[in-house]
Amino acid sequence: MVDYNKSEKNFEILFFKVYRNKYLNHKIYTHLSLFREYRKIELNLDPIEILKYREYFSYIQEIKYNGTLELPLSRFSFPILKTIEIGRFSKTPPENISYLTSIDPASVPNSVDTIIFPLDEDINVTCLRNFPDSIKTFKNVKFLNQNDYYIPSGVTSLTFNSTIGFWNIKDFFPPTLTFLDLGLAWAYTSVIGILPQSMKTLKVRTQIYDESIFPSSLTDLTMSQVPKLIGLYPKNLKKLSIISTVHSDLNLNSLNGLNSLEILELDTNSLLLEINSVPQSVTILNIKTASFHNLYRDMLPKSLKSLKINVYVDSFRIISLPVGLLELNCISSGLKDLDVGLLPESLTSLCLGKKKNKGFNKPIKDGYLPNYLKSLDFGEFNQQINYLPHSLVNLNFGEFFNKQIIPNSLPSNVEKIVFSPLFNQKLLLNSLPLKLVHLEFGNNFNNQIPVDILPQSLKTLIFGNRFNQLFLPGSLPSSISKLIIGNKGSITASCFNNPINENVLPQTLKHFELNCPRYSHPINESFLPSSLRIFIVSDNIIKNDRVF
């Protein structure tokens, strides 16, 4: 008889022996770094010239190719390649060629399971007949003529860019198909019984008139138009999304009978919600609408655990919520008049609104927030903090907060803090919780960090683009393992241009990003800790054995 507990213990011992070996540890982090850099590549020039450097082929999982020459897949080895995406295509293929000339289906490695064609309908002329059986997913397919009407038997996921008149073909869809996005054009009257019983997820973008088109196996349905008739929804649905881009009114009484529905997403111009109109089985509800009345008692099911609501009307208010609700994300004005007892005690995650001048922005009093709240996003809040629940673990100061943090005003259990983009206040002694693990400043912050201000529990520290202060020796806790200066995804570049001096970086640091194009000081490698495994400067990983 196998002793699994003993085997697991032996595995842990072996793992830590390998991990603590300096040579093997060095190799592990080197491969991880190369995988992060080369996992997904984009080719825009001559592919042969780029791909002739073979040392990183074993890390490539995704290729996006924007060239006009044929991608020479057969000339190289891609052992873990999974996805090929064809980007822009500069010219239309000759009439006698029914697939994109920039990729030869016969040369696609058997490891590949996903092919993504261009979205451009004028150039996306595809034929799936010659691709290997390993392909399970095709996206943005457009057939030009009946000779191309073929889908490989093993395909499980299929997305059409446009579809034209092939719906009367018997057994057109393979019995393995589980995901189908039908694109923009579809003659619904001719597809009754065509969709396979293997179907789990279906997306349609034009009007539906007959429920018999839906296979009984369907559990996830996305519709881009509100059905004209009540009762067209499949009865076994677990997820329903109605995302309408045209003016339409939705009466939720049409959902009666969907007793298996768990997730409901609604994005329509007008929404009529009455008592018991949302099925009692729904646990996740997302609402986005331009016309909606207030939320009163018993309008939402008692089963509801997560609610995200975005109503464009300024007068919208939440009057009552289910007692068992766990997550609430109110992007609109619904919580602008937050008062004692409105939020249920069951709530563990709360976002107070993120639309300009619509969110909550009043001093927080005892009883406003539930005692078991763990995650709080302040949205538009910009008031002095006097009271927060001791249960809080994650704290996001939203969009506009820029007030001094009073010492010992934040709950002691908080582990993650993200300051607002506008925050630019000096940090005082004991203003940050002693258990803090993750601290992130917004782009406006530009204050020097004094010694002993940051807690010794801190592991991740992130500064925004306006930060340009000299780090003092001892100001960064010895516990920090990840330090990022500058936001590489921002439109404005980082201002940071202060030297990294000796004894500034903690000896525990493993990940250091200096996303600062204006940084002009030499980087003294002797000042970098020996623990450092990943060092990124202006988006380029330094390939240096003394760093990795």
XYZ file of C-alpha atoms in Angstrom:
548
model
C 0.000 0.000 0.000
C 1.380 3.401 -1.004
C 1.901 5.909 1.806
C 0.914 9.139 0.034
C 1.754 11.321 3.030
C 5.294 9.950 3.084
C 5.644 10.342 -0.691
C 4.468 13.948 -0.495
C 6.939 14.676 2.294
C 9.797 13.129 0.283
C 8.784 15.243 -2.705
C 8.931 18.418 -0.598
C 12.378 17.483 0.711
C 13.634 16.871 -2.840
C 12.101 20.130 -4.076
C 13.824 22.248 -1.431
C 17.122 20.464 -2.029
C 16.899 21.429 -5.690
C 15.687 24.948 -4.945
C 18.486 25.653 -2.454
C 21.160 24.462 -4.863
C 22.664 27.707 -6.207
C 23.407 26.304 -9.661
C 19.949 24.775 -10.121
C 18.287 27.830 -8.606
C 20.141 30.004 -11.112
C 18.970 27.785 -13.985
C 15.345 27.801 -12.813
C 15.147 31.588 -12.665
C 16.968 31.938 -15.992
C 14.439 29.687 -17.737
C 11.529 31.457 -16.035
C 12.819 34.832 -17.209
C 13.307 33.633 -20.790
C 9.853 32.057 -20.808
C 8.271 35.334 -19.659
C 10.035 37.218 -22.458
C 9.560 34.769 -25.334
C 6.294 32.985 -24.441
C 4.444 35.245 -26.896
C 6.233 36.851 -29.847
C 5.048 39.142 -32.644
C 6.715 38.977 -36.058
C 6.426 42.014 -38.338
C 9.438 41.637 -40.662
C 11.053 38.816 -42.620
C 10.252 35.771 -40.421
C 13.294 33.768 -41.542
C 15.674 36.557 -40.531
C 14.043 36.760 -37.105
C 13.544 33.055 -36.486
C 17.050 31.943 -37.403
C 18.122 32.603 -33.809
C 16.990 29.281 -32.413
C 18.082 29.423 -28.769
C 14.670 30.647 -27.572
C 12.383 28.447 -29.703
C 11.659 26.127 -26.795
C 9.952 28.981 -24.894
C 7.552 30.136 -27.631
C 3.876 29.303 -26.993
C 2.178 31.989 -29.105
C 3.112 33.595 -32.439
C 1.346 36.607 -33.939
C 2.458 37.087 -37.538
C 1.823 40.331 -39.446
C 3.982 39.633 -42.490
C 3.166 38.979 -46.140
C 5.675 36.185 -46.763
C 4.747 32.639 -45.850
C 5.508 31.833 -42.221
C 8.232 29.124 -42.467
C 6.909 26.843 -39.737
C 8.317 23.677 -41.313
C 11.892 25.020 -41.245
C 12.048 25.373 -37.476
C 11.085 23.417 -34.396
C 8.560 24.846 -31.928
C 8.142 22.152 -29.247
C 5.505 23.958 -27.119
C 3.843 26.236 -29.708
C 0.088 26.367 -28.995
C -1.363 29.416 -30.771
C -0.791 31.025 -34.184
C -2.462 34.365 -34.886
C -2.412 35.905 -38.341
C -2.445 39.691 -38.012
C -2.946 42.172 -40.822
C -2.667 40.790 -44.374
C -1.527 43.349 -46.939
C -3.138 41.933 -50.088
C -5.965 39.651 -51.117
C -4.908 36.093 -52.077
C -5.332 35.025 -55.709
C -8.799 33.755 -56.615
C -7.651 30.157 -56.935
C -6.278 30.094 -53.367
C -8.896 29.696 -50.646
C -6.746 30.173 -47.552
C -4.331 32.806 -46.320
C -1.023 32.542 -48.164
C 0.914 33.693 -45.090
C 0.400 30.306 -43.431
C 0.582 26.834 -44.956
C -1.864 24.594 -43.024
C 0.227 21.511 -43.759
C 3.254 23.037 -42.005
C 1.477 23.769 -38.710
C 3.089 21.726 -35.889
C 0.955 19.118 -34.136
C 1.482 20.937 -30.834
C -0.665 23.849 -32.080
C -4.297 23.759 -30.941
C -5.481 27.321 -31.784
C -5.535 29.261 -35.078
C -6.686 32.911 -35.140
C -7.406 34.496 -38.540
C -7.588 38.266 -39.267
C -10.815 40.140 -38.557
C -10.768 41.980 -41.905
C -13.603 40.387 -43.888
C -12.204 41.454 -47.268
C -9.011 39.484 -46.835
C -10.001 36.733 -44.442
C -10.705 33.874 -46.833
C -10.204 30.655 -44.939
C -10.256 26.952 -45.573
C -9.943 24.592 -42.617
C -9.629 21.385 -44.617
C -5.822 21.063 -44.616
C -5.057 21.927 -40.997
C -3.836 19.130 -38.687
C -6.293 17.258 -36.459
C -4.603 18.756 -33.386
C -6.404 22.079 -33.962
C -9.261 22.426 -31.480
C -9.988 26.166 -31.847
C -10.518 28.345 -34.934
C -11.319 32.066 -34.568
C -12.569 34.639 -37.134
C -13.443 32.072 -39.807
C -15.009 33.284 -43.077
C -15.955 30.872 -45.860
C -16.004 32.234 -49.423
C -17.720 29.416 -51.323
C -19.285 26.011 -50.775
C -16.053 24.155 -51.534
C -14.690 25.560 -48.277
C -17.632 24.424 -46.133
C -15.701 22.035 -43.943
C -14.897 21.889 -40.234
C -12.407 19.275 -38.920
C -14.051 16.589 -36.817
C -12.084 17.277 -33.621
C -12.804 21.016 -33.325
C -14.260 22.072 -29.956
C -14.324 25.897 -30.312
C -15.365 27.888 -33.384
C -15.824 31.639 -33.954
C -17.133 32.994 -37.267
C -16.186 36.406 -38.601
C -19.148 36.194 -40.961
C -21.284 33.295 -42.109
C -23.037 32.908 -45.445
C -25.712 30.382 -46.447
C -24.310 27.001 -45.440
C -26.800 26.214 -42.692
C -28.812 23.556 -44.542
C -25.801 21.256 -44.716
C -26.456 18.180 -42.601
C -23.846 17.437 -39.931
C -22.042 20.673 -40.760
C -20.897 21.134 -37.140
C -18.774 18.324 -35.657
C -20.190 16.413 -32.652
C -17.167 17.521 -30.593
C -18.111 21.228 -30.737
C -18.698 22.825 -27.315
C -18.216 26.580 -28.063
C -19.750 28.441 -31.024
C -19.846 32.152 -31.888
C -22.008 32.506 -34.993
C -20.889 35.938 -36.124
C -23.110 38.607 -37.667
C -25.141 36.838 -40.346
C -27.299 33.814 -39.673
C -30.495 32.507 -41.281
C -32.063 31.086 -38.128
C -35.017 29.434 -39.848
C -32.688 26.984 -41.556
C -30.662 25.772 -38.587
C -33.228 23.881 -36.505
C -31.539 20.680 -35.417
C -28.200 21.671 -36.974
C -26.442 22.619 -33.713
C -24.894 19.507 -32.105
C -25.935 18.153 -28.709
C -22.347 18.621 -27.513
C -22.861 22.415 -27.459
C -22.285 24.113 -24.100
C -21.676 27.765 -25.083
C -23.390 29.739 -27.855
C -23.116 33.406 -28.924
C -25.616 34.884 -31.388
C -25.892 38.464 -32.659
C -29.203 38.657 -34.502
C -32.835 38.154 -33.552
C -34.108 34.731 -32.440
C -37.646 33.595 -33.216
C -37.663 29.899 -32.339
C -36.365 28.172 -29.196
C -36.047 24.846 -31.028
C -32.706 25.943 -32.484
C -31.095 25.457 -29.062
C -29.678 22.026 -28.183
C -30.726 20.710 -24.763
C -27.061 20.545 -23.714
C -26.652 24.354 -23.865
C -25.661 25.938 -20.522
C -24.118 29.304 -21.563
C -25.926 31.688 -23.945
C -24.936 35.202 -25.067
C -27.425 37.223 -27.130
C -26.929 40.624 -28.763
C -30.640 41.340 -29.169
C -33.502 41.030 -26.712
C -35.848 38.214 -27.847
C -39.216 39.352 -29.157
C -41.053 36.443 -27.539
C -41.113 35.325 -23.911
C -39.992 31.775 -23.250
C -37.324 31.445 -25.942
C -34.514 30.732 -23.493
C -33.217 27.159 -23.096
C -34.414 25.748 -19.768
C -31.064 24.232 -18.717
C -29.092 27.486 -18.899
C -26.623 28.215 -16.113
C -25.340 31.492 -17.595
C -27.270 34.044 -19.672
C -25.807 37.267 -21.112
C -27.975 39.775 -22.981
C -25.766 42.540 -24.392
C -27.848 44.671 -26.733
C -26.302 47.448 -28.834
C -29.662 48.653 -30.174
C -32.471 50.383 -28.286
C -34.413 47.648 -26.532
C -36.480 47.107 -23.401
C -36.087 43.964 -21.314
C -38.735 42.642 -18.955
C -37.101 40.185 -16.581
C -40.399 38.341 -16.144
C -39.421 36.604 -19.390
C -36.833 34.656 -17.391
C -39.467 32.720 -15.442
C -38.780 29.007 -15.591
C -34.975 29.239 -15.769
C -34.526 27.362 -12.504
C -30.913 26.344 -13.206
C -29.678 29.857 -14.001
C -26.728 30.916 -11.812
C -25.108 33.837 -13.695
C -27.100 36.668 -15.296
C -25.459 39.543 -17.235
C -27.676 42.326 -18.606
C -26.564 45.292 -20.735
C -29.615 46.977 -22.277
C -31.081 50.456 -22.713
C -34.040 49.859 -20.444
C -34.640 47.243 -17.775
C -37.824 46.385 -15.893
C -37.147 44.594 -12.615
C -39.995 43.443 -10.388
C -40.251 41.283 -7.264
C -39.376 37.644 -8.075
C -38.570 38.449 -11.719
C -34.947 37.320 -11.284
C -34.805 33.521 -10.871
C -34.152 32.445 -7.280
C -31.226 30.282 -8.429
C -29.129 33.282 -9.602
C -25.970 33.868 -7.527
C -24.127 36.367 -9.786
C -25.904 39.381 -11.316
C -24.311 42.091 -13.495
C -26.535 44.990 -14.603
C -25.647 47.823 -16.986
C -28.503 49.998 -18.202
C -29.555 53.567 -18.967
C -33.053 53.331 -17.490
C -33.672 51.644 -14.164
C -35.694 52.306 -11.035
C -34.348 52.053 -7.471
C -33.549 48.697 -5.894
C -36.155 47.989 -3.233
C -36.725 45.132 -0.796
C -37.131 41.628 -2.302
C -36.338 42.759 -5.853
C -33.195 40.626 -5.832
C -33.182 36.906 -4.991
C -31.999 35.724 -1.577
C -29.590 33.381 -3.362
C -27.575 36.333 -4.753
C -23.890 36.379 -3.719
C -22.355 38.863 -6.181
C -23.866 42.070 -7.618
C -22.279 44.491 -10.096
C -24.497 47.397 -11.087
C -23.930 50.355 -13.423
C -26.933 52.637 -13.985
C -26.459 55.849 -15.976
C -29.298 57.709 -14.204
C -27.988 60.007 -11.428
C -31.119 59.533 -9.338
C -30.653 55.768 -9.030
C -30.303 54.531 -5.430
C -29.948 51.169 -3.731
C -32.593 50.981 -0.994
C -32.282 47.321 0.002
C -29.952 44.371 -0.614
C -30.193 40.590 -0.003
C -28.956 39.546 3.447
C -26.551 36.919 2.065
C -24.728 39.136 -0.461
C -20.925 38.681 -0.444
C -19.675 41.021 -3.211
C -21.017 44.423 -4.279
C -19.564 46.577 -7.058
C -21.645 49.729 -7.502
C -20.088 51.739 -10.336
C -22.954 54.265 -10.436
C -24.700 56.525 -7.900
C -26.498 53.695 -6.101
C -24.533 54.065 -2.843
C -24.186 57.849 -2.887
C -26.501 58.083 0.138
C -24.920 55.201 2.068
C -26.341 54.978 5.586
C -26.119 52.754 8.665
C -27.545 49.271 8.069
C -27.883 49.451 4.279
C -25.027 47.041 3.561
C -25.617 43.453 4.752
C -23.269 42.038 7.406
C -22.462 39.140 5.052
C -20.612 41.477 2.657
C -16.874 40.733 2.252
C -16.008 42.774 -0.886
C -17.219 46.316 -1.690
C -16.600 48.943 -4.405
C -18.241 52.300 -3.639
C -18.572 53.720 -7.160
C -16.252 54.888 -9.960
C -18.245 57.345 -12.082
C -17.278 61.001 -11.720
C -19.399 62.811 -9.112
C -21.704 59.806 -8.700
C -19.966 57.713 -6.050
C -19.976 57.831 -2.250
C -17.956 60.740 -0.803
C -18.969 61.352 2.809
C -17.152 60.755 6.124
C -17.452 57.108 7.145
C -19.279 56.529 10.407
C -19.417 53.460 12.615
C -22.049 51.123 11.153
C -21.706 52.218 7.536
C -19.454 49.297 6.624
C -20.043 45.634 7.584
C -17.880 44.189 10.363
C -16.640 41.275 8.220
C -15.599 43.274 5.162
C -12.252 42.080 3.760
C -11.826 44.060 0.525
C -12.736 47.745 0.015
C -12.410 49.969 -3.070
C -13.190 53.595 -2.193
C -14.123 54.690 -5.726
C -14.528 58.499 -5.582
C -14.054 58.782 -1.811
C -11.844 61.675 -0.650
C -12.480 62.189 3.063
C -10.349 61.882 6.175
C -10.439 58.301 7.423
C -11.861 57.972 10.914
C -13.191 54.435 10.991
C -12.684 51.247 8.993
C -13.609 47.653 9.963
C -10.802 45.686 11.645
C -11.506 42.775 9.277
C -10.128 44.611 6.201
C -7.283 42.880 4.339
C -7.273 44.636 0.920
C -7.672 48.412 0.641
C -7.879 50.343 -2.649
C -8.172 54.119 -2.229
C -9.984 54.553 -5.552
C -9.611 57.454 -7.977
C -9.439 60.718 -6.005
C -8.221 60.078 -2.447
C -5.553 62.573 -1.357
C -5.744 62.942 2.428
C -3.089 62.512 5.109
C -3.075 59.020 6.621
C -3.373 59.541 10.383
C -1.077 57.204 12.378
C -2.837 53.996 13.513
C -6.029 54.902 11.600
C -5.832 51.937 9.217
C -6.844 48.448 10.424
C -3.905 46.367 11.639
C -4.836 43.349 9.465
C -4.534 45.173 6.128
C -2.068 43.344 3.853
C -2.508 45.211 0.557
C -2.856 48.963 -0.096
C -3.251 50.656 -3.491
C -3.276 54.456 -3.301
C -5.233 56.607 -5.753
C -3.544 58.250 -8.785
C -3.917 61.643 -7.020
C -2.414 60.657 -3.667
C 0.661 62.741 -2.796
C 0.916 62.960 0.985
C 3.892 62.413 3.278
C 3.827 59.125 5.129
C 4.038 59.448 8.906
C 5.408 56.977 11.436
C 2.872 54.185 12.182
C 0.591 55.320 9.354
C 0.936 51.959 7.593
C -0.220 48.637 9.127
C 2.502 46.347 10.490
C 1.182 43.356 8.487
C 1.323 45.166 5.127
C 2.676 42.952 2.321
C 1.838 44.909 -0.869
C 2.071 48.719 -1.238
C 1.353 50.539 -4.501
C 1.525 54.297 -5.089
C -0.279 56.104 -7.927
C 1.359 58.257 -10.588
C 1.080 61.508 -8.603
C 3.048 60.385 -5.542
C 6.423 62.104 -5.150
C 7.473 62.163 -1.497
C 10.664 60.816 -0.009
C 10.366 57.625 2.021
C 11.934 58.194 5.472
C 13.707 55.402 7.339
C 11.421 53.120 9.444
C 8.215 54.300 7.733
C 7.624 51.177 5.647
C 6.780 48.055 7.712
C 9.217 45.144 7.864
C 6.500 42.804 6.557
C 6.458 44.500 3.123
C 7.294 42.273 0.138
C 6.076 44.240 -2.927
C 6.601 47.995 -3.412
C 5.457 49.893 -6.540
C 5.984 53.583 -7.415
C 4.246 55.564 -10.180
C 5.683 57.767 -12.920
C 6.081 61.049 -11.007
C 8.138 59.548 -8.225
C 11.642 61.033 -8.322
C 13.159 60.835 -4.850
C 16.508 59.581 -3.612
C 16.273 56.347 -1.631
C 17.962 56.643 1.755
C 19.951 53.673 3.114
C 17.589 51.709 5.353
C 14.403 53.250 3.935
C 13.522 50.056 2.067
C 12.719 47.187 4.462
C 14.883 44.085 4.315
C 11.749 42.018 3.628
C 11.118 43.455 0.130
C 11.422 40.917 -2.693
C 9.811 42.922 -5.532
C 10.449 46.607 -6.344
C 8.956 48.437 -9.351
C 9.680 52.082 -10.208
C 7.629 53.558 -13.051
C 4.501 52.384 -14.821
C 5.507 50.921 -18.167
C 1.886 50.790 -19.341
C 1.312 54.526 -18.872
C 1.166 57.174 -21.618
C 3.557 59.463 -19.710
C 7.082 58.246 -19.008
C 8.571 57.909 -15.542
C 10.424 60.931 -14.109
C 12.683 58.883 -11.848
C 16.331 59.851 -12.297
C 18.071 59.422 -8.941
C 21.063 57.128 -8.538
C 20.673 53.742 -6.876
C 23.414 53.989 -4.267
C 25.171 51.348 -2.205
C 23.237 49.702 0.663
C 19.889 50.934 -0.674
C 18.428 47.796 -2.242
C 17.501 45.085 0.299
C 19.465 41.850 0.154
C 16.219 39.870 -0.213
C 15.274 41.581 -3.503
C 14.492 39.105 -6.299
C 12.573 41.247 -8.823
C 13.559 44.818 -9.735
C 11.973 46.904 -12.521
C 13.328 50.312 -13.469
C 10.788 51.424 -16.094
C 12.376 54.847 -16.421
C 13.495 55.957 -19.928
C 15.048 59.144 -18.491
C 17.264 57.296 -16.041
C 20.808 58.488 -16.806
C 22.931 57.054 -13.990
C 25.247 54.072 -14.401
C 24.009 50.911 -12.718
C 26.742 49.592 -10.465
C 26.261 45.830 -10.416
C 28.071 45.580 -7.092
C 25.154 47.522 -5.570
C 22.665 44.919 -6.798
C 21.882 42.194 -4.242
C 23.020 38.650 -4.983
C 19.432 37.473 -4.492
C 18.276 39.361 -7.621
C 16.826 37.068 -10.294
C 14.876 39.427 -12.578
C 16.145 42.902 -13.475
C 14.169 44.935 -16.034
C 15.343 48.307 -17.313
C 13.111 50.239 -19.750
C 11.274 47.051 -20.728
C 14.446 45.113 -21.570
C 15.636 42.237 -19.402
C 19.369 42.485 -18.774
C 20.890 39.196 -19.868
C 23.806 39.051 -17.468
C 24.779 36.018 -15.387
C 25.767 38.264 -12.509
C 22.229 39.610 -12.391
C 20.155 36.480 -13.010
